[in-house]
Amino acid sequence: MGCTLCPRKCGADRTVSVGFCGMSDKLKAARAGLHFWEEPCISGTNGSGTVFFSGCVMRCCYCQNHEISAQGNGKEISVSRLAEIFLELQGQGAHNINLVSPTHFVPQIIEALDIVKGSLKIPVVYNTGGYERIETLKMLEGYIDIYLPDIKYFSDEAAKLSQAPNYFDTAMEAVGEMVRQTGKPSFDGELLKKGVIVRHMVLPYMYKDSVEVIRRLGERFGDDILFSLMSQYTPFHKAKDDPRLGRRITTFEYRKALDAVTQAGLSGYMQQRSSAKEEYTPAFDLSGL
């Protein structure tokens, strides 16, 4: 049966070939371990138990994880091994299980979560670029506690940077489904236990696009979501040689986005401009697998 997990619905038979994501139906990951660079309510003091999956349903030309997203580096693991990894991360003190770029492996992830049902006591985070099908998200209802999607772009022209047609409308509908499943953000002390955090990273020369994304999020979702504004853009991958994308953002660009957050009435997390560091990119050395 052809794969329709993501909005591309590429139709590939991933039992014998690979989809647009670059992956077959065999689970593949590049790293599993404690991660300390997520939002404070996710990383906490002990870290987030992060599993970085190989492949991706998007093609961001500036991807900081391009070695695994575009080039497909990683290690094949079984569903039972993934379940073991979840429990190992919990045993290391992780505050949650953080599934990074998971869309193309949703059926296998559900299998693994079924195996550890009753043993896994920490929230499960679905960490995505936002390019999701409602039908796939509905498969995850009851399995995911925290959704962590991006809303990267407003305009179709900007979305070409990720080769993602109809990105904004698709991602906004996805966030709507995520909010339906989780409800308003719910905390246990400083840690998020349930809810949706929408991320947006400001890109060079594109602050007007950012302002429109932020305005629309405020209008549609308000306090039903937390919002995370990111300043960490660094020209990775193909962006290094692009005349527009080959620099970090300016203070002016970031302030325009910050002002938009205030005007939209969104609450959450605002990165410092000094956060544009390569330390946010972990070494994909197959550790923890």
PDB file of C-alpha atoms in Angstrom:
ATOM      1  CA  MET A   1       0.000   0.000   0.000  1.00  0.00           C
ATOM      2  CA  GLY A   2       1.365   3.425  -0.920  1.00  0.00           C
ATOM      3  CA  CYS A   3       2.477   5.713   1.897  1.00  0.00           C
ATOM      4  CA  THR A   4       0.166   8.637   2.731  1.00  0.00           C
ATOM      5  CA  LEU A   5       1.449   9.484   6.222  1.00  0.00           C
ATOM      6  CA  CYS A   6       2.522  13.037   5.364  1.00  0.00           C
ATOM      7  CA  PRO A   7       0.775  15.724   3.255  1.00  0.00           C
ATOM      8  CA  ARG A   8       2.846  14.781   0.199  1.00  0.00           C
ATOM      9  CA  LYS A   9       1.056  11.402  -0.005  1.00  0.00           C
ATOM     10  CA  CYS A  10       3.891  10.216  -2.244  1.00  0.00           C
ATOM     11  CA  GLY A  11       2.364   6.750  -2.520  1.00  0.00           C
ATOM     12  CA  ALA A  12       5.668   4.892  -2.218  1.00  0.00           C
ATOM     13  CA  ASP A  13       5.562   1.245  -1.207  1.00  0.00           C
ATOM     14  CA  ARG A  14       8.065   1.605   1.605  1.00  0.00           C
ATOM     15  CA  THR A  15       8.260  -2.142   2.153  1.00  0.00           C
ATOM     16  CA  VAL A  16      10.316  -2.349  -1.045  1.00  0.00           C
ATOM     17  CA  SER A  17      11.531   1.220  -1.646  1.00  0.00           C
ATOM     18  CA  VAL A  18      11.710   4.632   0.056  1.00  0.00           C
ATOM     19  CA  GLY A  19       9.312   7.552   0.173  1.00  0.00           C
ATOM     20  CA  PHE A  20       9.924  11.266  -0.295  1.00  0.00           C
ATOM     21  CA  CYS A  21      11.227  11.140   3.281  1.00  0.00           C
ATOM     22  CA  GLY A  22      14.096   8.944   2.099  1.00  0.00           C
ATOM     23  CA  MET A  23      13.114   6.099   4.399  1.00  0.00           C
ATOM     24  CA  SER A  24      11.800   2.564   3.990  1.00  0.00           C
ATOM     25  CA  ASP A  25       9.440   1.074   6.578  1.00  0.00           C
ATOM     26  CA  LYS A  26      12.444   0.067   8.728  1.00  0.00           C
ATOM     27  CA  LEU A  27      12.922   2.316  11.735  1.00  0.00           C
ATOM     28  CA  LYS A  28      16.097   4.355  11.512  1.00  0.00           C
ATOM     29  CA  ALA A  29      17.504   6.783  14.063  1.00  0.00           C
ATOM     30  CA  ALA A  30      20.720   8.744  14.540  1.00  0.00           C
ATOM     31  CA  ARG A  31      20.808   9.448  18.270  1.00  0.00           C
ATOM     32  CA  ALA A  32      18.981   8.817  21.529  1.00  0.00           C
ATOM     33  CA  GLY A  33      19.909  10.636  24.700  1.00  0.00           C
ATOM     34  CA  LEU A  34      19.240  13.450  27.123  1.00  0.00           C
ATOM     35  CA  HIS A  35      18.886  16.815  25.410  1.00  0.00           C
ATOM     36  CA  PHE A  36      19.117  20.106  27.295  1.00  0.00           C
ATOM     37  CA  TRP A  37      18.408  22.691  24.591  1.00  0.00           C
ATOM     38  CA  GLU A  38      14.635  22.525  24.280  1.00  0.00           C
ATOM     39  CA  GLU A  39      12.283  24.993  25.955  1.00  0.00           C
ATOM     40  CA  PRO A  40      12.736  25.087  29.767  1.00  0.00           C
ATOM     41  CA  CYS A  41       9.403  23.350  30.364  1.00  0.00           C
ATOM     42  CA  ILE A  42      10.584  20.434  28.169  1.00  0.00           C
ATOM     43  CA  SER A  43      14.267  20.106  29.106  1.00  0.00           C
ATOM     44  CA  GLY A  44      13.845  20.940  32.797  1.00  0.00           C
ATOM     45  CA  THR A  45      16.914  20.115  34.876  1.00  0.00           C
ATOM     46  CA  ASN A  46      17.426  16.495  33.808  1.00  0.00           C
ATOM     47  CA  GLY A  47      16.968  16.877  30.068  1.00  0.00           C
ATOM     48  CA  SER A  48      14.495  15.654  27.481  1.00  0.00           C
ATOM     49  CA  GLY A  49      14.782  12.017  26.392  1.00  0.00           C
ATOM     50  CA  THR A  50      15.262  12.718  22.716  1.00  0.00           C
ATOM     51  CA  VAL A  51      15.179  10.260  19.814  1.00  0.00           C
ATOM     52  CA  PHE A  52      16.343  11.770  16.508  1.00  0.00           C
ATOM     53  CA  PHE A  53      14.807   9.816  13.627  1.00  0.00           C
ATOM     54  CA  SER A  54      16.497   9.650  10.226  1.00  0.00           C
ATOM     55  CA  GLY A  55      14.806  11.052   7.140  1.00  0.00           C
ATOM     56  CA  CYS A  56      12.266  13.872   6.990  1.00  0.00           C
ATOM     57  CA  VAL A  57       9.047  14.819   5.214  1.00  0.00           C
ATOM     58  CA  MET A  58      10.468  18.307   4.576  1.00  0.00           C
ATOM     59  CA  ARG A  59      13.479  19.563   2.630  1.00  0.00           C
ATOM     60  CA  CYS A  60      14.618  22.687   4.488  1.00  0.00           C
ATOM     61  CA  CYS A  61      17.610  24.095   2.630  1.00  0.00           C
ATOM     62  CA  TYR A  62      19.024  25.423   5.938  1.00  0.00           C
ATOM     63  CA  CYS A  63      18.437  22.279   8.034  1.00  0.00           C
ATOM     64  CA  GLN A  64      20.847  22.004  10.947  1.00  0.00           C
ATOM     65  CA  ASN A  65      20.255  18.235  11.047  1.00  0.00           C
ATOM     66  CA  HIS A  66      20.762  17.697   7.309  1.00  0.00           C
ATOM     67  CA  GLU A  67      23.132  14.756   7.836  1.00  0.00           C
ATOM     68  CA  ILE A  68      20.192  12.712   9.070  1.00  0.00           C
ATOM     69  CA  SER A  69      17.196  14.482   7.523  1.00  0.00           C
ATOM     70  CA  ALA A  70      18.433  14.813   3.934  1.00  0.00           C
ATOM     71  CA  GLN A  71      21.344  12.376   3.789  1.00  0.00           C
ATOM     72  CA  GLY A  72      19.579   9.682   5.816  1.00  0.00           C
ATOM     73  CA  ASN A  73      22.462   8.837   8.132  1.00  0.00           C
ATOM     74  CA  GLY A  74      21.573   6.656  11.087  1.00  0.00           C
ATOM     75  CA  LYS A  75      21.106   3.098  12.274  1.00  0.00           C
ATOM     76  CA  GLU A  76      18.235   0.717  11.641  1.00  0.00           C
ATOM     77  CA  ILE A  77      16.582  -0.427  14.862  1.00  0.00           C
ATOM     78  CA  SER A  78      13.650  -2.699  15.627  1.00  0.00           C
ATOM     79  CA  VAL A  79      10.361  -1.585  17.151  1.00  0.00           C
ATOM     80  CA  SER A  80      11.226  -3.559  20.282  1.00  0.00           C
ATOM     81  CA  ARG A  81      14.577  -1.756  20.519  1.00  0.00           C
ATOM     82  CA  LEU A  82      12.802   1.600  20.250  1.00  0.00           C
ATOM     83  CA  ALA A  83      10.557   0.562  23.135  1.00  0.00           C
ATOM     84  CA  GLU A  84      13.650  -0.350  25.174  1.00  0.00           C
ATOM     85  CA  ILE A  85      15.191   3.050  24.384  1.00  0.00           C
ATOM     86  CA  PHE A  86      12.102   4.790  25.755  1.00  0.00           C
ATOM     87  CA  LEU A  87      12.464   2.948  29.063  1.00  0.00           C
ATOM     88  CA  GLU A  88      16.243   3.499  29.159  1.00  0.00           C
ATOM     89  CA  LEU A  89      15.754   7.247  28.748  1.00  0.00           C
ATOM     90  CA  GLN A  90      13.152   7.218  31.489  1.00  0.00           C
ATOM     91  CA  GLY A  91      15.640   5.351  33.678  1.00  0.00           C
ATOM     92  CA  GLN A  92      18.243   8.057  33.023  1.00  0.00           C
ATOM     93  CA  GLY A  93      15.875  10.615  34.520  1.00  0.00           C
ATOM     94  CA  ALA A  94      14.465  12.130  31.317  1.00  0.00           C
ATOM     95  CA  HIS A  95      11.477  14.365  31.925  1.00  0.00           C
ATOM     96  CA  ASN A  96       9.804  13.123  28.738  1.00  0.00           C
ATOM     97  CA  ILE A  97      10.275  11.105  25.553  1.00  0.00           C
ATOM     98  CA  ASN A  98      10.935  13.531  22.688  1.00  0.00           C
ATOM     99  CA  LEU A  99      10.322  12.163  19.177  1.00  0.00           C
ATOM    100  CA  VAL A 100      12.146  14.356  16.634  1.00  0.00           C
ATOM    101  CA  SER A 101      11.011  14.214  12.959  1.00  0.00           C
ATOM    102  CA  PRO A 102       8.724  11.260  13.658  1.00  0.00           C
ATOM    103  CA  THR A 103       6.016  11.634  10.990  1.00  0.00           C
ATOM    104  CA  HIS A 104       7.174   8.943   8.572  1.00  0.00           C
ATOM    105  CA  PHE A 105       7.524   6.398  11.395  1.00  0.00           C
ATOM    106  CA  VAL A 106       4.201   6.973  13.176  1.00  0.00           C
ATOM    107  CA  PRO A 107       2.922   3.349  12.861  1.00  0.00           C
ATOM    108  CA  GLN A 108       6.172   1.944  14.293  1.00  0.00           C
ATOM    109  CA  ILE A 109       6.214   4.537  17.086  1.00  0.00           C
ATOM    110  CA  ILE A 110       2.675   3.563  18.064  1.00  0.00           C
ATOM    111  CA  GLU A 111       3.760  -0.090  18.186  1.00  0.00           C
ATOM    112  CA  ALA A 112       6.687   0.793  20.453  1.00  0.00           C
ATOM    113  CA  LEU A 113       4.495   2.892  22.756  1.00  0.00           C
ATOM    114  CA  ASP A 114       2.025  -0.001  22.992  1.00  0.00           C
ATOM    115  CA  ILE A 115       4.874  -2.253  24.158  1.00  0.00           C
ATOM    116  CA  VAL A 116       5.798   0.097  27.034  1.00  0.00           C
ATOM    117  CA  LYS A 117       2.236   0.962  27.989  1.00  0.00           C
ATOM    118  CA  GLY A 118       2.022   0.778  31.772  1.00  0.00           C
ATOM    119  CA  SER A 119       5.795   1.097  32.194  1.00  0.00           C
ATOM    120  CA  LEU A 120       6.354   4.511  30.658  1.00  0.00           C
ATOM    121  CA  LYS A 121       5.374   7.131  33.229  1.00  0.00           C
ATOM    122  CA  ILE A 122       6.628  10.322  31.557  1.00  0.00           C
ATOM    123  CA  PRO A 123       4.978  12.437  28.821  1.00  0.00           C
ATOM    124  CA  VAL A 124       5.590  11.768  25.130  1.00  0.00           C
ATOM    125  CA  VAL A 125       6.514  14.758  22.926  1.00  0.00           C
ATOM    126  CA  TYR A 126       5.877  14.853  19.168  1.00  0.00           C
ATOM    127  CA  ASN A 127       8.515  17.233  17.758  1.00  0.00           C
ATOM    128  CA  THR A 128       7.694  18.127  14.157  1.00  0.00           C
ATOM    129  CA  GLY A 129       8.201  20.639  11.366  1.00  0.00           C
ATOM    130  CA  GLY A 130       4.438  21.118  11.289  1.00  0.00           C
ATOM    131  CA  TYR A 131       3.828  19.552   7.874  1.00  0.00           C
ATOM    132  CA  GLU A 132       1.323  16.956   9.060  1.00  0.00           C
ATOM    133  CA  ARG A 133      -1.821  15.199   7.862  1.00  0.00           C
ATOM    134  CA  ILE A 134      -4.846  15.324  10.170  1.00  0.00           C
ATOM    135  CA  GLU A 135      -5.449  11.624   9.516  1.00  0.00           C
ATOM    136  CA  THR A 136      -1.971  10.729  10.762  1.00  0.00           C
ATOM    137  CA  LEU A 137      -2.308  12.924  13.840  1.00  0.00           C
ATOM    138  CA  LYS A 138      -5.596  11.228  14.698  1.00  0.00           C
ATOM    139  CA  MET A 139      -3.734   7.906  14.806  1.00  0.00           C
ATOM    140  CA  LEU A 140      -1.671   9.403  17.648  1.00  0.00           C
ATOM    141  CA  GLU A 141      -4.578  10.469  19.859  1.00  0.00           C
ATOM    142  CA  GLY A 142      -4.027   9.085  23.351  1.00  0.00           C
ATOM    143  CA  TYR A 143      -0.346   8.415  22.664  1.00  0.00           C
ATOM    144  CA  ILE A 144       1.025  11.975  22.553  1.00  0.00           C
ATOM    145  CA  ASP A 145       0.917  14.310  25.555  1.00  0.00           C
ATOM    146  CA  ILE A 146       2.816  17.293  24.164  1.00  0.00           C
ATOM    147  CA  TYR A 147       2.941  18.480  20.577  1.00  0.00           C
ATOM    148  CA  LEU A 148       5.927  20.621  19.575  1.00  0.00           C
ATOM    149  CA  PRO A 149       5.300  21.755  15.968  1.00  0.00           C
ATOM    150  CA  ASP A 150       6.895  24.506  13.926  1.00  0.00           C
ATOM    151  CA  ILE A 151       4.941  27.032  11.949  1.00  0.00           C
ATOM    152  CA  LYS A 152       7.803  28.008   9.668  1.00  0.00           C
ATOM    153  CA  TYR A 153       6.217  30.183   6.978  1.00  0.00           C
ATOM    154  CA  PHE A 154       3.137  32.145   6.036  1.00  0.00           C
ATOM    155  CA  SER A 155       3.706  32.640   2.289  1.00  0.00           C
ATOM    156  CA  ASP A 156       3.882  29.876  -0.308  1.00  0.00           C
ATOM    157  CA  GLU A 157       6.982  31.572  -1.705  1.00  0.00           C
ATOM    158  CA  ALA A 158       8.796  31.233   1.620  1.00  0.00           C
ATOM    159  CA  ALA A 159       7.668  27.612   1.976  1.00  0.00           C
ATOM    160  CA  LYS A 160       9.661  26.778  -1.149  1.00  0.00           C
ATOM    161  CA  LEU A 161      12.697  26.824   1.174  1.00  0.00           C
ATOM    162  CA  SER A 162      11.350  23.534   2.517  1.00  0.00           C
ATOM    163  CA  GLN A 163       9.739  22.286  -0.714  1.00  0.00           C
ATOM    164  CA  ALA A 164       6.424  22.254   1.160  1.00  0.00           C
ATOM    165  CA  PRO A 165       3.396  23.255  -0.963  1.00  0.00           C
ATOM    166  CA  ASN A 166       0.418  24.756   0.916  1.00  0.00           C
ATOM    167  CA  TYR A 167       2.534  24.741   4.065  1.00  0.00           C
ATOM    168  CA  PHE A 168       0.835  27.412   6.181  1.00  0.00           C
ATOM    169  CA  ASP A 169      -2.740  26.184   5.823  1.00  0.00           C
ATOM    170  CA  THR A 170      -1.627  22.581   6.310  1.00  0.00           C
ATOM    171  CA  ALA A 171       0.396  23.374   9.426  1.00  0.00           C
ATOM    172  CA  MET A 172      -2.317  25.558  10.976  1.00  0.00           C
ATOM    173  CA  GLU A 173      -4.912  22.815  10.545  1.00  0.00           C
ATOM    174  CA  ALA A 174      -2.445  20.377  12.102  1.00  0.00           C
ATOM    175  CA  VAL A 175      -2.017  22.636  15.124  1.00  0.00           C
ATOM    176  CA  GLY A 176      -5.790  22.804  15.432  1.00  0.00           C
ATOM    177  CA  GLU A 177      -5.951  19.019  15.663  1.00  0.00           C
ATOM    178  CA  MET A 178      -3.100  18.965  18.184  1.00  0.00           C
ATOM    179  CA  VAL A 179      -4.909  21.478  20.400  1.00  0.00           C
ATOM    180  CA  ARG A 180      -8.105  19.441  20.138  1.00  0.00           C
ATOM    181  CA  GLN A 181      -6.262  16.391  21.424  1.00  0.00           C
ATOM    182  CA  THR A 182      -4.333  17.975  24.294  1.00  0.00           C
ATOM    183  CA  GLY A 183      -6.384  20.961  25.396  1.00  0.00           C
ATOM    184  CA  LYS A 184      -4.778  24.012  26.983  1.00  0.00           C
ATOM    185  CA  PRO A 185      -1.204  23.705  28.328  1.00  0.00           C
ATOM    186  CA  SER A 186      -1.038  21.920  31.687  1.00  0.00           C
ATOM    187  CA  PHE A 187       1.973  22.011  34.010  1.00  0.00           C
ATOM    188  CA  ASP A 188       3.392  19.997  36.878  1.00  0.00           C
ATOM    189  CA  GLY A 189       5.508  22.613  38.586  1.00  0.00           C
ATOM    190  CA  GLU A 190       7.834  24.036  35.907  1.00  0.00           C
ATOM    191  CA  LEU A 191       7.402  21.105  33.522  1.00  0.00           C
ATOM    192  CA  LEU A 192       4.799  20.885  30.781  1.00  0.00           C
ATOM    193  CA  LYS A 193       2.719  17.720  31.099  1.00  0.00           C
ATOM    194  CA  LYS A 194       0.194  18.280  28.319  1.00  0.00           C
ATOM    195  CA  GLY A 195      -0.377  20.829  25.593  1.00  0.00           C
ATOM    196  CA  VAL A 196       0.988  22.405  22.424  1.00  0.00           C
ATOM    197  CA  ILE A 197       4.060  24.614  21.993  1.00  0.00           C
ATOM    198  CA  VAL A 198       4.272  26.213  18.550  1.00  0.00           C
ATOM    199  CA  ARG A 199       7.765  27.204  17.448  1.00  0.00           C
ATOM    200  CA  HIS A 200       8.773  29.802  14.905  1.00  0.00           C
ATOM    201  CA  MET A 201      12.321  30.630  13.867  1.00  0.00           C
ATOM    202  CA  VAL A 202      13.005  34.070  12.392  1.00  0.00           C
ATOM    203  CA  LEU A 203      14.875  33.891   9.064  1.00  0.00           C
ATOM    204  CA  PRO A 204      17.020  36.541   7.333  1.00  0.00           C
ATOM    205  CA  TYR A 205      15.066  39.123   5.302  1.00  0.00           C
ATOM    206  CA  MET A 206      11.772  37.409   6.257  1.00  0.00           C
ATOM    207  CA  TYR A 207      10.594  39.233   9.374  1.00  0.00           C
ATOM    208  CA  LYS A 208       7.385  40.332   7.613  1.00  0.00           C
ATOM    209  CA  ASP A 209       6.528  36.683   7.028  1.00  0.00           C
ATOM    210  CA  SER A 210       7.260  36.021  10.727  1.00  0.00           C
ATOM    211  CA  VAL A 211       4.970  38.857  11.789  1.00  0.00           C
ATOM    212  CA  GLU A 212       2.106  37.384   9.751  1.00  0.00           C
ATOM    213  CA  VAL A 213       2.636  33.880  11.199  1.00  0.00           C
ATOM    214  CA  ILE A 214       2.605  35.293  14.728  1.00  0.00           C
ATOM    215  CA  ARG A 215      -0.457  37.463  14.142  1.00  0.00           C
ATOM    216  CA  ARG A 216      -2.474  34.574  12.746  1.00  0.00           C
ATOM    217  CA  LEU A 217      -1.452  32.224  15.562  1.00  0.00           C
ATOM    218  CA  GLY A 218      -2.611  34.789  18.099  1.00  0.00           C
ATOM    219  CA  GLU A 219      -5.935  35.285  16.346  1.00  0.00           C
ATOM    220  CA  ARG A 220      -6.723  31.606  15.995  1.00  0.00           C
ATOM    221  CA  PHE A 221      -5.249  29.983  19.097  1.00  0.00           C
ATOM    222  CA  GLY A 222      -4.500  32.638  21.722  1.00  0.00           C
ATOM    223  CA  ASP A 223      -3.842  31.029  25.101  1.00  0.00           C
ATOM    224  CA  ASP A 224      -4.711  27.549  23.816  1.00  0.00           C
ATOM    225  CA  ILE A 225      -1.016  27.261  22.886  1.00  0.00           C
ATOM    226  CA  LEU A 226       2.378  28.282  24.168  1.00  0.00           C
ATOM    227  CA  PHE A 227       4.573  30.081  21.651  1.00  0.00           C
ATOM    228  CA  SER A 228       8.338  29.774  21.251  1.00  0.00           C
ATOM    229  CA  LEU A 229      10.168  32.392  19.203  1.00  0.00           C
ATOM    230  CA  MET A 230      13.593  31.227  18.101  1.00  0.00           C
ATOM    231  CA  SER A 231      16.577  33.374  17.147  1.00  0.00           C
ATOM    232  CA  GLN A 232      19.013  30.516  16.610  1.00  0.00           C
ATOM    233  CA  TYR A 233      19.054  30.567  12.796  1.00  0.00           C
ATOM    234  CA  THR A 234      22.513  29.667  11.506  1.00  0.00           C
ATOM    235  CA  PRO A 235      23.238  29.121   7.779  1.00  0.00           C
ATOM    236  CA  PHE A 236      23.658  25.356   7.608  1.00  0.00           C
ATOM    237  CA  HIS A 237      23.460  22.976   4.637  1.00  0.00           C
ATOM    238  CA  LYS A 238      22.663  24.686   1.301  1.00  0.00           C
ATOM    239  CA  ALA A 239      21.979  28.036   2.986  1.00  0.00           C
ATOM    240  CA  LYS A 240      25.692  28.670   3.494  1.00  0.00           C
ATOM    241  CA  ASP A 241      26.058  29.640  -0.159  1.00  0.00           C
ATOM    242  CA  ASP A 242      22.744  31.460  -0.537  1.00  0.00           C
ATOM    243  CA  PRO A 243      23.090  35.271  -0.802  1.00  0.00           C
ATOM    244  CA  ARG A 244      19.931  35.843   1.257  1.00  0.00           C
ATOM    245  CA  LEU A 245      20.152  32.993   3.749  1.00  0.00           C
ATOM    246  CA  GLY A 246      23.908  33.001   4.286  1.00  0.00           C
ATOM    247  CA  ARG A 247      23.846  35.192   7.399  1.00  0.00           C
ATOM    248  CA  ARG A 248      22.308  35.206  10.856  1.00  0.00           C
ATOM    249  CA  ILE A 249      19.365  37.454  11.637  1.00  0.00           C
ATOM    250  CA  THR A 250      19.754  41.065  12.735  1.00  0.00           C
ATOM    251  CA  THR A 251      18.606  42.652  15.978  1.00  0.00           C
ATOM    252  CA  PHE A 252      16.088  44.692  13.948  1.00  0.00           C
ATOM    253  CA  GLU A 253      14.553  41.546  12.416  1.00  0.00           C
ATOM    254  CA  TYR A 254      14.234  39.812  15.745  1.00  0.00           C
ATOM    255  CA  ARG A 255      12.752  42.870  17.479  1.00  0.00           C
ATOM    256  CA  LYS A 256      10.070  43.089  14.799  1.00  0.00           C
ATOM    257  CA  ALA A 257       9.090  39.499  15.591  1.00  0.00           C
ATOM    258  CA  LEU A 258       9.194  40.142  19.340  1.00  0.00           C
ATOM    259  CA  ASP A 259       6.907  43.145  18.933  1.00  0.00           C
ATOM    260  CA  ALA A 260       4.486  40.972  16.964  1.00  0.00           C
ATOM    261  CA  VAL A 261       4.378  38.414  19.792  1.00  0.00           C
ATOM    262  CA  THR A 262       3.417  41.149  22.258  1.00  0.00           C
ATOM    263  CA  GLN A 263       0.740  42.485  19.925  1.00  0.00           C
ATOM    264  CA  ALA A 264      -0.656  38.990  19.345  1.00  0.00           C
ATOM    265  CA  GLY A 265      -0.913  38.348  23.096  1.00  0.00           C
ATOM    266  CA  LEU A 266       0.963  35.055  22.868  1.00  0.00           C
ATOM    267  CA  SER A 267       2.861  33.751  25.888  1.00  0.00           C
ATOM    268  CA  GLY A 268       5.741  31.306  26.090  1.00  0.00           C
ATOM    269  CA  TYR A 269       9.466  31.476  25.392  1.00  0.00           C
ATOM    270  CA  MET A 270      11.640  34.020  23.604  1.00  0.00           C
ATOM    271  CA  GLN A 271      15.250  33.079  22.854  1.00  0.00           C
ATOM    272  CA  GLN A 272      18.023  35.561  23.405  1.00  0.00           C
ATOM    273  CA  ARG A 273      19.713  36.763  20.202  1.00  0.00           C
ATOM    274  CA  SER A 274      22.946  35.183  21.511  1.00  0.00           C
ATOM    275  CA  SER A 275      21.337  31.753  21.116  1.00  0.00           C
ATOM    276  CA  ALA A 276      22.502  31.318  17.504  1.00  0.00           C
ATOM    277  CA  LYS A 277      25.134  28.744  18.329  1.00  0.00           C
ATOM    278  CA  GLU A 278      26.076  25.451  16.752  1.00  0.00           C
ATOM    279  CA  GLU A 279      25.909  23.751  20.161  1.00  0.00           C
ATOM    280  CA  TYR A 280      22.156  23.364  19.552  1.00  0.00           C
ATOM    281  CA  THR A 281      23.076  20.702  17.002  1.00  0.00           C
ATOM    282  CA  PRO A 282      24.016  17.439  18.737  1.00  0.00           C
ATOM    283  CA  ALA A 283      26.557  14.999  17.394  1.00  0.00           C
ATOM    284  CA  PHE A 284      24.705  12.294  15.477  1.00  0.00           C
ATOM    285  CA  ASP A 285      27.082   9.563  16.567  1.00  0.00           C
ATOM    286  CA  LEU A 286      24.457   6.808  17.011  1.00  0.00           C
ATOM    287  CA  SER A 287      24.823   7.077  20.794  1.00  0.00           C
ATOM    288  CA  GLY A 288      22.026   5.537  22.818  1.00  0.00           C
ATOM    289  CA  LEU A 289      20.902   3.232  20.024  1.00  0.00           C
TER     290      LEU A 289
END
